[in-house]
Amino acid sequence: MYRDPVQSLQPEQHSIATTMAMPAATRPLRVGMIGIGTVGAGTFRVLARNQATIAGRAGRGIEVVVVAARNLARAAGVVGTGVALTNDPMQVATHPDVDVVVEAAGGTGPAREWLLAAMAAGKHVVTANKALLAVHGNELFAAARQHGVALAYEGAVAVSIPIIKALREGLTANHIEWVAGIINGTTNFILSKMRDEGLGFAEALEQAQALGYAEADPAFDIEGVDAAHKITLLAANAFGMPVRFADAQVEGITALQGMDVACAEQLGYRIKLLGVARKRSDGVELRVQPALVPATHLLAHVNGSMNGILVKGDAAGVTMYYGAGAGSEQTASAVIADLVDVARLDGTNAAQRVPHLGFHTHAVDDRLAVLPRAAVHTRHYLRVPVHAAQQIEAVGAWLAAQQVPVAQVALAADKALPPGSGAQVLVLTDAVAQATVDLAVHALAAHPAVAGLVTTLRVEMLDA
């Protein structure tokens, strides 16, 4: 994968002598970096720019000594001549003069091997790779425990927002009831454009790509996978459970229509792609979906590419965390915060450190089940196309007969609908199991008043 010629990895001789003569607590923390793209370059720049402040907080300097990159010429343009370069990531992972490996290359295959090798060699690891941790996290955290090293990943979730630290440290006194939020900036930008400018999904996505908010292949973002990676990590830290990405329910925004954005606005709601983790007596809800939130709610005002996360604890109540969810130096802020934590570890017993997932191993509940989609209880929004506006009462009565607790029924305003869409009945329900709604919608499709497919979305109140 890396095919450029290998440069020498030997630091200058006087640097080795000076470094080896220093006690571990005072010599710089030596960093090996795999990848020097957006995240890696941002990390290098911020380390260089704020080195005195960072050293003052860490109690020692932090310096990058070796970097693995695909393009060594481009890497040299970022790091200069004082850093050794290689095209072999495994040389960084096992380098004898590296204390901590920063993985900034991405992916879930080779990155797993690099981190396992680094930890086996006694290196601490820092990564912002949420996909890697969501897919292989349980194995990687176990390896970190086995080898007595840190595996830090603040940058993997909502980059500039220190939400992992908040869950693992700031809220340790709390029984966490739920975590929910906007944790993908690309989809939030798209939904903001759809609401504010009346754009369709495809047009809003095109703008996001033109501005660099969305990749050329945006599937991970718009299909909800990126948000699912992140809510999986948040749930593990909030509830003391293993990483269970494979069990998450994931729904993106590709099927969302502009008329539903407008109809939600008519009813006093806004649509956001939410990651939700909620602990119940019978298990955990772990899901990503577009959902209506009240227009007066704090999350409804998280717009553009920004992220916002709410945590409900029994002692602290609801706390909110807001900030940029992407960006080179924004991610670097989180990566370097992890490096500072690693720099402070010298002399600490591994058992006394902050646990990787917030709970010590004996307290992690392997039996905590992720509930199936059918068991999720929320309020719901339904948009029902009908042959005539007068059939509004028939729709409400039919749903009530199917055990759906109807809270509000209204006709969509003409201004919310595209030309030729016909009459649309809007329904808001009280909290009800997804299974009940699914059965009712299936039955409603056969009702003579209904003129097309019924659209359903969850409604999240997210109150205290």
XYZ file of C-alpha atoms in Angstrom:
464
model
C 0.000 0.000 0.000
C 2.951 2.339 0.669
C 5.397 2.109 -2.253
C 7.749 5.098 -2.025
C 11.440 4.460 -1.289
C 12.246 4.047 2.383
C 14.251 6.807 4.046
C 16.544 6.163 6.974
C 14.789 5.768 10.303
C 17.907 6.531 12.328
C 17.605 9.803 14.259
C 20.686 12.002 14.554
C 23.214 10.478 16.976
C 23.298 13.442 19.349
C 19.487 13.289 19.620
C 19.627 9.632 20.695
C 22.265 10.312 23.329
C 20.397 13.294 24.712
C 17.087 11.415 24.732
C 18.439 8.245 26.353
C 20.129 10.261 29.096
C 16.857 11.845 30.193
C 14.585 10.227 32.771
C 11.348 8.952 31.198
C 9.305 11.546 33.089
C 11.292 14.499 31.653
C 12.381 13.442 28.171
C 9.899 14.198 25.369
C 7.167 11.728 24.562
C 8.292 10.249 21.239
C 5.509 9.875 18.681
C 5.420 7.710 15.592
C 2.703 8.701 13.157
C 1.074 6.484 10.535
C -0.470 8.745 7.908
C 0.174 12.439 7.353
C -2.998 13.428 5.533
C -5.740 15.665 6.904
C -5.571 14.415 10.503
C -1.849 13.724 10.638
C -0.836 17.056 9.118
C -3.176 18.944 11.431
C -1.740 17.141 14.429
C 1.824 17.946 13.388
C 0.990 21.620 12.829
C -0.763 22.101 16.165
C 1.996 20.262 18.044
C 4.569 22.571 16.479
C 2.579 25.766 16.933
C 1.519 25.183 20.541
C 4.468 23.138 21.761
C 5.181 25.259 24.855
C 1.560 25.220 26.013
C 1.227 21.508 25.346
C 4.472 20.693 27.176
C 3.346 22.831 30.106
C 0.174 20.782 30.407
C 1.785 17.414 29.718
C 4.762 17.979 32.007
C 7.112 17.083 29.155
C 7.553 17.781 25.474
C 5.775 15.806 22.764
C 7.653 15.352 19.512
C 7.050 13.397 16.317
C 10.153 11.351 15.499
C 8.997 9.175 12.589
C 6.158 9.232 10.057
C 4.879 6.589 7.645
C 3.313 7.950 4.464
C 2.419 6.875 0.950
C 4.049 9.928 -0.617
C 7.308 10.704 1.128
C 7.940 13.901 -0.807
C 4.597 15.321 0.251
C 5.184 14.134 3.830
C 8.566 15.884 3.891
C 6.817 19.078 2.856
C 4.713 18.827 6.023
C 7.220 17.638 8.627
C 10.487 19.028 7.273
C 13.889 17.374 7.611
C 13.927 16.667 11.341
C 11.544 13.697 11.198
C 12.419 10.269 9.811
C 10.145 9.018 7.017
C 9.209 5.547 5.817
C 6.646 3.994 3.521
C 6.232 1.001 5.860
C 3.702 1.600 8.693
C 4.847 -1.523 10.502
C 8.290 0.041 10.972
C 6.615 2.873 12.859
C 4.461 0.469 14.883
C 7.517 -1.428 16.120
C 10.180 1.300 16.133
C 12.336 1.065 19.297
C 12.493 4.839 19.750
C 8.710 5.379 19.644
C 6.631 5.604 22.836
C 3.212 6.133 21.265
C 1.818 5.438 17.794
C -0.721 7.818 16.286
C -2.776 6.036 13.641
C -4.081 8.656 11.196
C -4.383 6.574 8.032
C -7.934 5.240 8.410
C -9.441 1.959 7.295
C -10.200 -1.190 9.258
C -7.878 -3.830 7.769
C -4.171 -2.906 7.820
C -4.798 -0.390 10.622
C -5.889 -3.228 12.901
C -2.617 -5.069 12.251
C -0.524 -1.965 12.864
C -2.172 -1.230 16.191
C -1.975 -4.825 17.393
C 1.739 -4.862 16.521
C 2.330 -1.537 18.248
C 0.633 -2.651 21.443
C 2.462 -5.983 21.415
C 5.686 -3.954 21.237
C 4.620 -2.002 24.327
C 3.564 1.171 22.524
C 0.626 3.292 23.566
C -1.797 4.036 20.727
C -3.855 7.091 19.775
C -6.386 6.963 16.936
C -9.305 8.953 15.549
C -10.440 5.951 13.504
C -14.052 5.369 14.586
C -14.676 2.662 11.969
C -11.697 0.641 13.208
C -12.854 0.818 16.827
C -16.495 0.114 16.016
C -15.588 -2.998 14.033
C -12.525 -4.271 15.937
C -12.736 -2.337 19.193
C -13.341 -5.262 21.536
C -10.241 -7.043 20.229
C -8.103 -3.899 20.322
C -9.160 -2.881 23.822
C -8.437 -6.413 25.044
C -4.963 -6.240 23.483
C -4.311 -2.888 25.157
C -5.241 -4.384 28.548
C -3.116 -7.441 27.913
C -0.020 -5.371 27.145
C -0.662 -2.677 29.768
C -0.798 0.190 27.285
C -3.253 2.995 26.604
C -5.572 3.031 23.591
C -6.962 6.564 23.350
C -9.564 7.730 20.826
C -11.142 11.067 21.744
C -10.908 12.166 18.109
C -13.044 9.238 16.938
C -16.304 10.868 18.066
C -17.293 14.490 17.331
C -13.620 15.496 17.132
C -13.499 18.936 18.800
C -16.029 17.939 21.473
C -14.379 16.088 24.416
C -17.350 13.772 24.798
C -15.384 10.594 25.571
C -13.610 12.354 28.431
C -16.932 13.762 29.645
C -18.477 10.283 29.829
C -15.414 8.533 31.275
C -14.407 11.208 33.771
C -16.705 14.206 34.135
C -19.896 12.150 34.539
C -18.509 9.160 36.447
C -20.884 9.720 39.376
C -23.925 9.309 37.136
C -26.095 6.467 36.048
C -26.327 7.450 32.372
C -29.871 7.048 31.078
C -29.340 8.071 27.463
C -26.970 9.683 24.999
C -28.276 11.275 21.816
C -27.017 13.703 19.281
C -26.071 15.008 15.875
C -22.742 13.312 15.301
C -22.267 13.557 11.543
C -21.560 16.987 10.108
C -22.161 16.033 6.470
C -25.754 14.959 6.982
C -26.452 17.883 9.285
C -25.229 20.267 6.581
C -27.486 18.565 4.024
C -30.555 18.679 6.281
C -29.880 22.325 7.153
C -29.778 23.201 3.448
C -32.976 21.260 2.784
C -34.784 23.178 5.532
C -33.294 26.651 5.086
C -33.183 26.795 1.287
C -35.816 24.251 0.283
C -33.278 22.139 -1.597
C -33.870 18.514 -2.488
C -31.588 15.872 -1.059
C -29.514 15.436 -4.243
C -28.941 19.173 -4.656
C -27.979 19.623 -0.996
C -25.555 16.687 -1.242
C -23.957 18.238 -4.315
C -23.351 21.459 -2.374
C -21.858 19.475 0.524
C -19.438 17.771 -1.871
C -18.489 21.055 -3.555
C -17.634 22.589 -0.172
C -15.673 19.553 1.000
C -18.174 18.481 3.680
C -18.968 15.251 1.821
C -16.639 12.775 0.152
C -16.890 11.873 -3.533
C -18.419 8.624 -2.239
C -20.572 9.882 0.657
C -22.218 6.541 1.467
C -20.821 6.156 5.010
C -22.200 9.564 5.928
C -25.575 9.670 4.182
C -26.417 6.040 4.980
C -25.821 6.662 8.693
C -22.861 4.300 9.066
C -20.424 6.948 10.328
C -22.920 8.075 12.984
C -23.483 4.432 13.957
C -19.754 3.932 14.514
C -19.770 6.895 16.881
C -22.949 6.130 18.838
C -21.626 2.593 19.350
C -18.537 3.984 21.104
C -20.625 6.427 23.123
C -22.961 3.648 24.281
C -20.042 1.493 25.431
C -18.691 4.368 27.526
C -22.096 5.409 28.839
C -23.433 2.010 29.868
C -20.420 -0.213 30.499
C -21.078 -2.566 27.597
C -18.860 -4.046 24.885
C -18.682 -2.378 21.486
C -21.711 -3.721 19.583
C -21.720 -1.987 16.212
C -23.071 -5.062 14.416
C -26.274 -4.838 16.484
C -26.959 -1.139 15.825
C -30.032 -0.166 13.796
C -28.891 2.158 11.049
C -31.005 4.319 8.743
C -29.644 7.196 6.687
C -31.220 10.177 4.963
C -31.125 9.098 1.316
C -34.870 8.400 1.215
C -35.838 11.608 3.003
C -38.064 13.899 0.958
C -38.092 17.670 1.054
C -41.828 17.699 1.724
C -41.268 15.882 5.034
C -38.742 18.513 6.073
C -41.362 21.174 5.295
C -44.224 19.247 6.929
C -42.164 18.754 10.085
C -41.594 22.511 10.160
C -45.367 23.065 9.856
C -45.903 20.882 12.933
C -43.218 22.702 14.949
C -40.364 20.218 14.439
C -37.085 19.919 12.570
C -35.566 16.775 11.120
C -32.069 15.762 12.230
C -30.062 12.583 11.744
C -29.689 11.383 15.331
C -27.584 8.764 16.996
C -29.445 7.494 20.058
C -28.335 5.132 22.819
C -30.888 4.624 25.584
C -30.635 2.208 28.485
C -33.845 0.456 29.451
C -34.631 -2.230 32.008
C -34.669 -4.873 29.268
C -31.631 -3.748 27.292
C -30.196 -0.892 25.257
C -31.599 0.960 22.267
C -28.709 1.572 19.854
C -29.814 3.321 16.684
C -29.273 5.971 14.044
C -32.176 7.484 12.134
C -33.577 10.743 10.788
C -36.015 11.979 13.426
C -38.174 14.961 14.262
C -37.093 17.067 17.234
C -39.113 20.025 18.578
C -38.086 23.278 16.878
C -37.530 24.793 20.330
C -35.079 22.089 21.371
C -31.358 22.857 21.612
C -30.481 20.184 19.064
C -32.862 21.741 16.536
C -30.513 24.743 16.459
C -27.355 22.745 15.738
C -26.999 23.649 12.070
C -24.560 23.398 9.188
C -21.718 20.945 9.738
C -21.705 21.336 13.519
C -22.268 18.509 16.018
C -24.275 18.524 19.228
C -24.578 15.774 21.846
C -26.862 15.453 24.868
C -26.239 13.166 27.834
C -28.869 12.434 30.484
C -27.466 11.403 33.863
C -29.459 10.776 36.998
C -27.384 13.266 39.039
C -26.214 15.850 36.498
C -29.441 15.890 34.515
C -29.168 16.767 30.828
C -25.825 18.191 29.700
C -25.045 19.378 26.169
C -21.801 19.368 24.178
C -21.423 21.405 20.971
C -18.656 21.910 18.464
C -17.146 21.081 15.110
C -17.522 17.450 14.117
C -14.815 17.423 11.466
C -11.726 19.283 10.343
C -7.966 18.900 10.325
C -6.997 20.936 13.375
C -10.298 20.217 15.129
C -9.407 16.519 15.047
C -5.832 17.370 15.986
C -7.136 19.050 19.138
C -8.575 15.717 20.286
C -5.590 13.645 19.166
C -3.163 15.881 21.068
C -5.366 15.825 24.164
C -4.957 12.044 24.069
C -1.202 12.421 23.655
C -1.086 14.682 26.717
C -2.952 12.024 28.697
C -0.420 9.421 27.536
C 2.474 11.724 28.474
C 1.143 11.859 32.040
C 1.013 8.061 32.418
C 4.637 7.439 33.415
C 4.777 5.794 36.819
C 1.074 4.922 36.922
C -0.116 1.361 37.263
C -2.309 0.240 34.350
C -5.056 -0.758 36.794
C -5.212 2.808 38.125
C -5.667 4.475 34.741
C -8.971 5.651 33.287
C -10.444 2.505 31.656
C -10.594 2.413 27.871
C -14.395 2.232 27.867
C -15.028 4.059 31.118
C -15.606 0.918 33.202
C -13.008 -1.502 34.523
C -13.131 -4.913 32.886
C -14.913 -6.707 35.717
C -17.737 -4.140 35.567
C -18.391 -4.373 31.816
C -21.734 -6.121 31.288
C -21.394 -8.634 28.444
C -25.052 -9.628 28.895
C -26.466 -6.184 28.159
C -28.493 -6.803 25.010
C -29.167 -4.385 22.161
C -32.918 -4.301 21.660
C -34.381 -5.134 18.245
C -35.945 -2.419 16.108
C -39.475 -3.653 16.820
C -39.024 -3.058 20.564
C -37.990 0.610 20.312
C -40.554 2.974 21.892
C -40.804 6.531 20.556
C -43.359 8.963 19.276
C -43.891 8.841 15.505
C -44.652 11.087 12.541
C -46.687 9.698 9.648
C -47.396 11.350 6.328
C -50.332 9.664 4.610
C -51.233 10.619 1.009
C -55.025 10.545 0.582
C -57.404 10.866 -2.351
C -59.283 13.770 -0.750
C -58.684 16.124 2.140
C -62.001 15.100 3.685
C -60.535 11.673 4.449
C -58.400 13.054 7.264
C -60.771 11.741 9.931
C -60.781 8.258 8.388
C -56.995 8.051 8.651
C -56.962 9.051 12.334
C -59.763 6.633 13.199
C -58.105 3.773 11.333
C -54.799 4.247 13.148
C -56.526 4.414 16.525
C -58.275 1.150 15.707
C -54.834 -0.399 15.104
C -53.769 0.499 18.694
C -51.705 3.483 17.575
C -52.067 6.304 20.164
C -52.836 9.278 17.920
C -51.889 12.644 19.469
C -52.442 15.013 16.536
C -53.869 14.878 13.014
C -53.574 17.695 10.490
C -53.567 18.377 6.764
C -50.256 19.399 5.214
C -50.312 23.042 4.175
C -50.110 23.693 0.436
C -46.843 25.611 0.865
C -45.208 22.515 2.358
C -46.010 20.361 -0.669
C -44.520 20.211 -4.154
C -46.944 20.759 -7.042
C -49.130 17.752 -7.870
C -48.447 15.860 -4.652
C -52.121 15.743 -3.623
C -53.591 15.944 -0.137
C -51.374 14.671 2.695
C -52.537 13.795 6.204
C -49.948 14.393 8.929
C -50.135 12.328 12.103
C -48.173 12.600 15.337
C -48.466 9.728 17.814
C -47.692 9.315 21.470
C -44.933 6.865 22.403
C -45.561 3.430 20.926
C -43.526 0.363 19.994
C -42.092 0.331 16.483
C -43.730 -3.056 15.896
C -47.179 -1.569 16.448
C -46.508 1.277 14.029
C -45.140 -1.091 11.384
C -48.259 -3.277 11.543
C -50.559 -0.255 11.410
C -48.760 1.247 8.411
C -48.933 -2.084 6.594
C -52.678 -2.264 7.238
C -53.176 1.402 6.353
C -51.705 0.831 2.892
C -54.818 -1.188 2.022
C -57.261 1.474 3.217
C -59.369 2.914 0.348
C -58.631 6.486 1.459
C -54.869 6.070 1.056
C -53.390 7.175 -2.266
C -49.777 6.075 -1.971
C -46.899 5.031 0.259
C -47.055 6.071 3.913
C -43.914 7.791 5.268
C -42.943 7.260 8.895
C -40.244 8.930 10.978
C -39.509 8.784 14.686
C -40.074 11.784 16.929
C -37.487 12.321 19.676
C -38.474 14.711 22.476
C -35.160 14.286 24.385
C -36.472 16.030 27.455
C -35.241 15.735 30.999
